[in-house]
């Protein structure tokens, strides 16, 4: 299939439909509006459900219902709207339902602005809603990767019965890049996907004599039972941490004097800056977490070569992922951070300038 | 001898946790009977609320979802859209439906979602210990209106049937009472109609039950029903507000 | 002959069936159930007409009617 020039917001929507998503509930918010508009246009053509909900809160609860019915379902929003969804996300995690949530991040806190930012890292990776739970969080850095993550996200959600967030930003949502899509799921594949959850989800009782009573629920008043449930969740999360961390290395070698860590849009700028610095004969590597939960702690630790004097973290926030980098580095070398805030995106020249201070 | 009345199949064997004399159990039974009578037990799902009805998911003998506070109509929307071959209802109290979940109920009704909503109105928050509800009557004392509901300060009770009747989409809206045996017989007909319309995918159906809260009102069960007859029914008048199946628009 | 039976495991002794019964043949037992409630019982089965009003009123669906 040939490549198509597409906005990130449209590419993720198309890719989600191809991945078997036939239910989408959301509320308009900038800078993800093209996503909801694409779904409004395309869902009726594939016999799918599109509802513009009355609120983000309603949308995520529609997701709860559809996910509890065992069907591939997605919602999307941007930062303030994701905050509103957090209640429902906590319930979905507690009830162990599979679904995909896209966050096209913008500047915050509060209403903030509508420019690209990475200020929701803590919210996405450390909780966000109430209680002990984890989201699997995928962090794309190109339109192609954004689109590819749709099927990845649905597969992970189904495999672990856990909500998966794709943590993009306004830059990736709005920018156009060539993108190539995987083939759409066939009807037979859709049927198979729908059948994989029949042992626990809300579904008609096919065998009339054998009643089933499936409960979609996150409530448990007995503290011993609830504790066991959460411990079971954490067994699952340990399994996810063992199997599902993903990262990209860029120019990582024993020659590196500086090791950068950056994710998403920020990593693209850092790559450009590294290319410039390399021309001056200096060796700088980059680790880019492709998934920010589970976090690639070991990969970062192992990438610190013998010549590395500093690990430098660049983010479009006030320093959030840097805390995970410090955990990974274990104090072996100094960890420095520089970021831009409020929807301001740093330039390669600015990053280059920062890197040059390390030599 | 033949059994002519027994626990419906659509209820599990789990005894209700409700206080003695609470009408939740009657509402549960009416819904379960209507499901049995319409032969829907294998293709129906319910959504439980937060509030006294929170454990409803344990009591109905088919697939159930437990929703966040007020969100049952959104959850039911998700289920019905995901599984259009199934029939879906919510069971909600007055705090859940008419306070925190006001947006969800109004918009589910306005979309004409093909679900049934069963709404228990007993003018108080039961589960949390007797706080003021959006349906608490003027001057009625609760733990958060200890001097009586002051309508100048906090406004009047919300009449949900009347409010939803301003919308075009809803197919059937009726308010019934559970305060006497005769009322319950009438209520059964309303529930049966809502479930039948649901089975036929006709549209959004809504039944409000005027009920009691003996524990938090501080009355014996029979006295509570008497109090509700005298005080609730004049404000929340039973009746059919919409029935497109019978030409009541 | 019509017969009403109360399942003591379900009954909470609220007494609504006692008021609902037109023949006034239901009372609270002197015995208590596992939850500590004096449960309802019919003390003159032969007068029962199987009108079902007790069943209709019972909030705990504890009553079975046979005819």
Short mmCIF file of N, CA and C in Angstrom, two decimals, chain A residues 51-140:
data_model
loop_
_atom_site.label_atom_id
_atom_site.label_comp_id
_atom_site.label_asym_id
_atom_site.label_seq_id
_atom_site.Cartn_x
_atom_site.Cartn_y
_atom_site.Cartn_z
N UNK A 51 -20.30 8.33 18.80
CA UNK A 51 -21.17 9.24 19.57
C UNK A 51 -20.34 10.41 20.05
N UNK A 52 -20.81 11.61 19.72
CA UNK A 52 -20.26 12.80 20.36
C UNK A 52 -20.97 12.91 21.71
N UNK A 53 -20.26 12.57 22.77
CA UNK A 53 -20.87 12.50 24.10
C UNK A 53 -21.12 13.90 24.65
N UNK A 54 -21.91 13.94 25.72
CA UNK A 54 -22.22 15.22 26.36
C UNK A 54 -21.04 15.75 27.16
N UNK A 55 -20.07 14.92 27.45
CA UNK A 55 -18.90 15.35 28.20
C UNK A 55 -17.83 14.27 28.08
N UNK A 56 -16.62 14.63 28.50
CA UNK A 56 -15.54 13.65 28.54
C UNK A 56 -15.88 12.54 29.52
N UNK A 57 -16.57 12.95 30.60
CA UNK A 57 -16.93 11.99 31.65
C UNK A 57 -17.89 10.95 31.07
N UNK A 58 -18.89 11.42 30.35
CA UNK A 58 -19.84 10.49 29.74
C UNK A 58 -19.12 9.61 28.72
N UNK A 59 -18.23 10.22 27.93
CA UNK A 59 -17.54 9.46 26.88
C UNK A 59 -16.77 8.29 27.48
N UNK A 60 -16.02 8.53 28.54
CA UNK A 60 -15.20 7.44 29.09
C UNK A 60 -16.10 6.39 29.74
N UNK A 61 -17.27 6.78 30.23
CA UNK A 61 -18.17 5.79 30.80
C UNK A 61 -18.89 4.99 29.71
N UNK A 62 -19.08 5.58 28.55
CA UNK A 62 -19.57 4.80 27.40
C UNK A 62 -18.50 3.78 27.02
N UNK A 63 -17.24 4.21 27.08
CA UNK A 63 -16.13 3.29 26.82
C UNK A 63 -16.17 2.13 27.82
N UNK A 64 -16.42 2.46 29.09
CA UNK A 64 -16.51 1.43 30.14
C UNK A 64 -17.58 0.38 29.76
N UNK A 65 -18.72 0.87 29.32
CA UNK A 65 -19.81 -0.04 28.95
C UNK A 65 -19.46 -0.90 27.75
N UNK A 66 -18.88 -0.26 26.73
CA UNK A 66 -18.56 -0.99 25.49
C UNK A 66 -17.40 -1.96 25.73
N UNK A 67 -16.40 -1.51 26.51
CA UNK A 67 -15.26 -2.39 26.82
C UNK A 67 -15.74 -3.56 27.66
N UNK A 68 -16.69 -3.29 28.55
CA UNK A 68 -17.27 -4.35 29.37
C UNK A 68 -18.08 -5.34 28.54
N UNK A 69 -18.43 -4.92 27.32
CA UNK A 69 -19.14 -5.81 26.40
C UNK A 69 -18.16 -6.54 25.49
N UNK A 70 -16.86 -6.34 25.73
CA UNK A 70 -15.84 -7.11 25.03
C UNK A 70 -15.50 -6.64 23.63
N UNK A 71 -15.91 -5.42 23.27
CA UNK A 71 -15.66 -4.92 21.92
C UNK A 71 -14.52 -3.90 21.92
N UNK A 72 -13.80 -3.82 20.79
CA UNK A 72 -12.72 -2.83 20.67
C UNK A 72 -13.30 -1.42 20.65
N UNK A 73 -12.87 -0.60 21.60
CA UNK A 73 -13.45 0.73 21.78
C UNK A 73 -12.35 1.72 22.10
N UNK A 74 -12.55 2.94 21.61
CA UNK A 74 -11.54 3.98 21.82
C UNK A 74 -12.20 5.31 22.17
N UNK A 75 -11.47 6.11 22.93
CA UNK A 75 -11.83 7.51 23.09
C UNK A 75 -10.57 8.32 22.92
N UNK A 76 -10.75 9.62 22.72
CA UNK A 76 -9.57 10.48 22.60
C UNK A 76 -9.91 11.83 23.16
N UNK A 77 -8.87 12.55 23.54
CA UNK A 77 -9.07 13.90 24.05
C UNK A 77 -7.72 14.60 24.09
N UNK A 78 -7.73 15.78 24.68
CA UNK A 78 -6.49 16.49 24.95
C UNK A 78 -6.49 16.83 26.44
N UNK A 79 -5.34 17.14 26.95
CA UNK A 79 -5.07 17.21 28.39
C UNK A 79 -6.23 17.54 29.34
N UNK A 80 -6.90 18.71 29.23
CA UNK A 80 -7.97 18.98 30.22
C UNK A 80 -9.08 17.94 30.15
N UNK A 81 -9.35 17.45 28.96
CA UNK A 81 -10.38 16.43 28.79
C UNK A 81 -9.94 15.10 29.37
N UNK A 82 -8.64 14.81 29.27
CA UNK A 82 -8.14 13.56 29.85
C UNK A 82 -8.29 13.60 31.37
N UNK A 83 -8.05 14.79 31.95
CA UNK A 83 -8.27 14.91 33.41
C UNK A 83 -9.70 14.51 33.76
N UNK A 84 -10.66 14.96 32.96
CA UNK A 84 -12.06 14.60 33.22
C UNK A 84 -12.30 13.11 33.09
N UNK A 85 -11.55 12.46 32.24
CA UNK A 85 -11.74 11.02 32.02
C UNK A 85 -11.11 10.18 33.12
N UNK A 86 -10.32 10.80 33.98
CA UNK A 86 -9.51 10.02 34.91
C UNK A 86 -10.35 9.15 35.84
N UNK A 87 -11.51 9.65 36.26
CA UNK A 87 -12.38 8.83 37.11
C UNK A 87 -12.69 7.52 36.39
N UNK A 88 -13.17 7.64 35.18
CA UNK A 88 -13.56 6.46 34.41
C UNK A 88 -12.38 5.55 34.13
N UNK A 89 -11.22 6.13 33.88
CA UNK A 89 -10.03 5.32 33.60
C UNK A 89 -9.68 4.47 34.81
N UNK A 90 -9.80 5.05 36.00
CA UNK A 90 -9.54 4.30 37.23
C UNK A 90 -10.52 3.12 37.34
N UNK A 91 -11.78 3.35 37.04
CA UNK A 91 -12.79 2.27 37.08
C UNK A 91 -12.46 1.19 36.05
N UNK A 92 -12.05 1.63 34.85
CA UNK A 92 -11.75 0.68 33.78
C UNK A 92 -10.55 -0.19 34.17
N UNK A 93 -9.54 0.46 34.77
CA UNK A 93 -8.36 -0.30 35.22
C UNK A 93 -8.77 -1.26 36.34
N UNK A 94 -9.61 -0.78 37.27
CA UNK A 94 -10.05 -1.61 38.39
C UNK A 94 -10.87 -2.80 37.93
N UNK A 95 -11.72 -2.57 36.93
CA UNK A 95 -12.58 -3.65 36.43
C UNK A 95 -11.86 -4.49 35.37
N UNK A 96 -10.62 -4.12 35.05
CA UNK A 96 -9.79 -4.84 34.06
C UNK A 96 -10.47 -4.96 32.71
N UNK A 97 -10.74 -3.82 32.12
CA UNK A 97 -11.37 -3.79 30.80
C UNK A 97 -10.37 -3.29 29.76
N UNK A 98 -10.42 -3.86 28.56
CA UNK A 98 -9.51 -3.42 27.50
C UNK A 98 -10.08 -2.23 26.73
N UNK A 99 -9.29 -1.17 26.60
CA UNK A 99 -9.72 -0.05 25.77
C UNK A 99 -8.50 0.81 25.44
N UNK A 100 -8.68 1.71 24.49
CA UNK A 100 -7.59 2.59 24.08
C UNK A 100 -8.02 4.05 24.26
N UNK A 101 -7.12 4.82 24.86
CA UNK A 101 -7.37 6.24 25.12
C UNK A 101 -6.24 7.02 24.46
N UNK A 102 -6.59 7.98 23.62
CA UNK A 102 -5.55 8.80 22.98
C UNK A 102 -5.54 10.17 23.65
N UNK A 103 -4.36 10.60 24.07
CA UNK A 103 -4.21 11.95 24.63
C UNK A 103 -3.30 12.75 23.71
N UNK A 104 -3.89 13.75 23.03
CA UNK A 104 -3.11 14.66 22.20
C UNK A 104 -2.81 15.87 23.09
N UNK A 105 -1.67 15.78 23.78
CA UNK A 105 -1.40 16.72 24.87
C UNK A 105 -1.25 18.18 24.41
N UNK A 106 -1.69 19.07 25.28
CA UNK A 106 -1.51 20.51 25.09
C UNK A 106 -0.94 21.12 26.36
N UNK A 107 -0.64 22.41 26.30
CA UNK A 107 -0.03 23.08 27.46
C UNK A 107 -0.99 23.19 28.62
N UNK A 108 -0.47 23.04 29.83
CA UNK A 108 -1.27 23.18 31.06
C UNK A 108 -0.45 23.90 32.09
N UNK A 109 -0.88 23.97 33.33
CA UNK A 109 -2.09 23.35 33.91
C UNK A 109 -3.37 24.12 33.57
N UNK A 110 -4.47 23.62 34.08
CA UNK A 110 -5.77 24.26 33.83
C UNK A 110 -6.11 24.21 32.36
N UNK A 111 -6.73 25.27 31.88
CA UNK A 111 -7.03 25.32 30.45
C UNK A 111 -5.76 25.42 29.64
N UNK A 112 -4.72 26.03 30.25
CA UNK A 112 -3.42 26.12 29.58
C UNK A 112 -3.54 26.76 28.22
N UNK A 113 -2.95 26.10 27.21
CA UNK A 113 -3.13 26.59 25.84
C UNK A 113 -3.35 25.40 24.92
N UNK A 114 -3.24 25.64 23.63
CA UNK A 114 -3.54 24.55 22.69
C UNK A 114 -2.30 24.14 21.90
N UNK A 115 -1.13 24.48 22.44
CA UNK A 115 0.13 24.14 21.78
C UNK A 115 0.67 22.81 22.33
N UNK A 116 1.61 22.18 21.59
CA UNK A 116 2.12 20.86 22.01
C UNK A 116 2.87 20.92 23.33
N UNK A 117 2.66 19.95 24.19
CA UNK A 117 3.37 19.88 25.46
C UNK A 117 3.42 18.42 25.91
N UNK A 118 4.24 18.17 26.93
CA UNK A 118 4.38 16.82 27.47
C UNK A 118 4.12 16.80 28.97
N UNK A 119 3.25 17.70 29.39
CA UNK A 119 3.03 17.89 30.82
C UNK A 119 2.16 16.84 31.49
N UNK A 120 1.65 15.88 30.71
CA UNK A 120 0.76 14.87 31.28
C UNK A 120 1.48 13.55 31.55
N UNK A 121 2.83 13.59 31.54
CA UNK A 121 3.60 12.36 31.74
C UNK A 121 3.29 11.72 33.08
N UNK A 122 3.35 12.54 34.13
CA UNK A 122 3.05 11.99 35.46
C UNK A 122 1.64 11.40 35.49
N UNK A 123 0.68 12.17 34.95
CA UNK A 123 -0.72 11.72 34.98
C UNK A 123 -0.87 10.37 34.28
N UNK A 124 -0.18 10.23 33.15
CA UNK A 124 -0.33 9.01 32.36
C UNK A 124 0.40 7.82 32.98
N UNK A 125 1.61 8.07 33.52
CA UNK A 125 2.46 6.94 33.91
C UNK A 125 2.42 6.63 35.40
N UNK A 126 1.99 7.58 36.20
CA UNK A 126 2.05 7.36 37.66
C UNK A 126 0.68 7.21 38.29
N UNK A 127 -0.36 7.21 37.48
CA UNK A 127 -1.69 7.10 38.09
C UNK A 127 -2.64 8.05 37.39
N UNK A 128 -2.85 9.21 37.94
CA UNK A 128 -3.77 10.17 37.32
C UNK A 128 -5.13 10.09 37.96
N UNK A 129 -5.73 8.93 37.91
CA UNK A 129 -6.98 8.70 38.65
C UNK A 129 -6.65 8.17 40.03
N UNK A 130 -7.70 7.82 40.79
CA UNK A 130 -7.49 7.38 42.17
C UNK A 130 -7.15 5.90 42.26
N UNK A 131 -6.42 5.55 43.30
CA UNK A 131 -6.15 4.14 43.60
C UNK A 131 -4.90 3.62 42.91
N UNK A 132 -4.57 2.37 43.25
CA UNK A 132 -3.38 1.71 42.71
C UNK A 132 -3.69 1.07 41.38
N UNK A 133 -3.21 1.65 40.31
CA UNK A 133 -3.38 1.00 39.00
C UNK A 133 -2.35 1.56 38.03
N UNK A 134 -2.21 0.92 36.92
CA UNK A 134 -1.29 1.36 35.88
C UNK A 134 -1.96 1.35 34.52
N UNK A 135 -1.59 2.30 33.70
CA UNK A 135 -1.94 2.26 32.29
C UNK A 135 -0.70 1.81 31.53
N UNK A 136 -0.89 1.10 30.43
CA UNK A 136 0.21 0.92 29.48
C UNK A 136 0.22 2.19 28.64
N UNK A 137 1.39 2.84 28.52
CA UNK A 137 1.43 4.15 27.85
C UNK A 137 2.41 4.12 26.69
N UNK A 138 1.88 4.34 25.49
CA UNK A 138 2.69 4.34 24.29
C UNK A 138 2.95 5.79 23.87
N UNK A 139 4.20 6.10 23.47
CA UNK A 139 4.56 7.50 23.20
C UNK A 139 5.15 7.64 21.80
N UNK A 140 4.30 7.94 20.83
CA UNK A 140 4.79 8.03 19.45
C UNK A 140 5.62 9.29 19.21
#
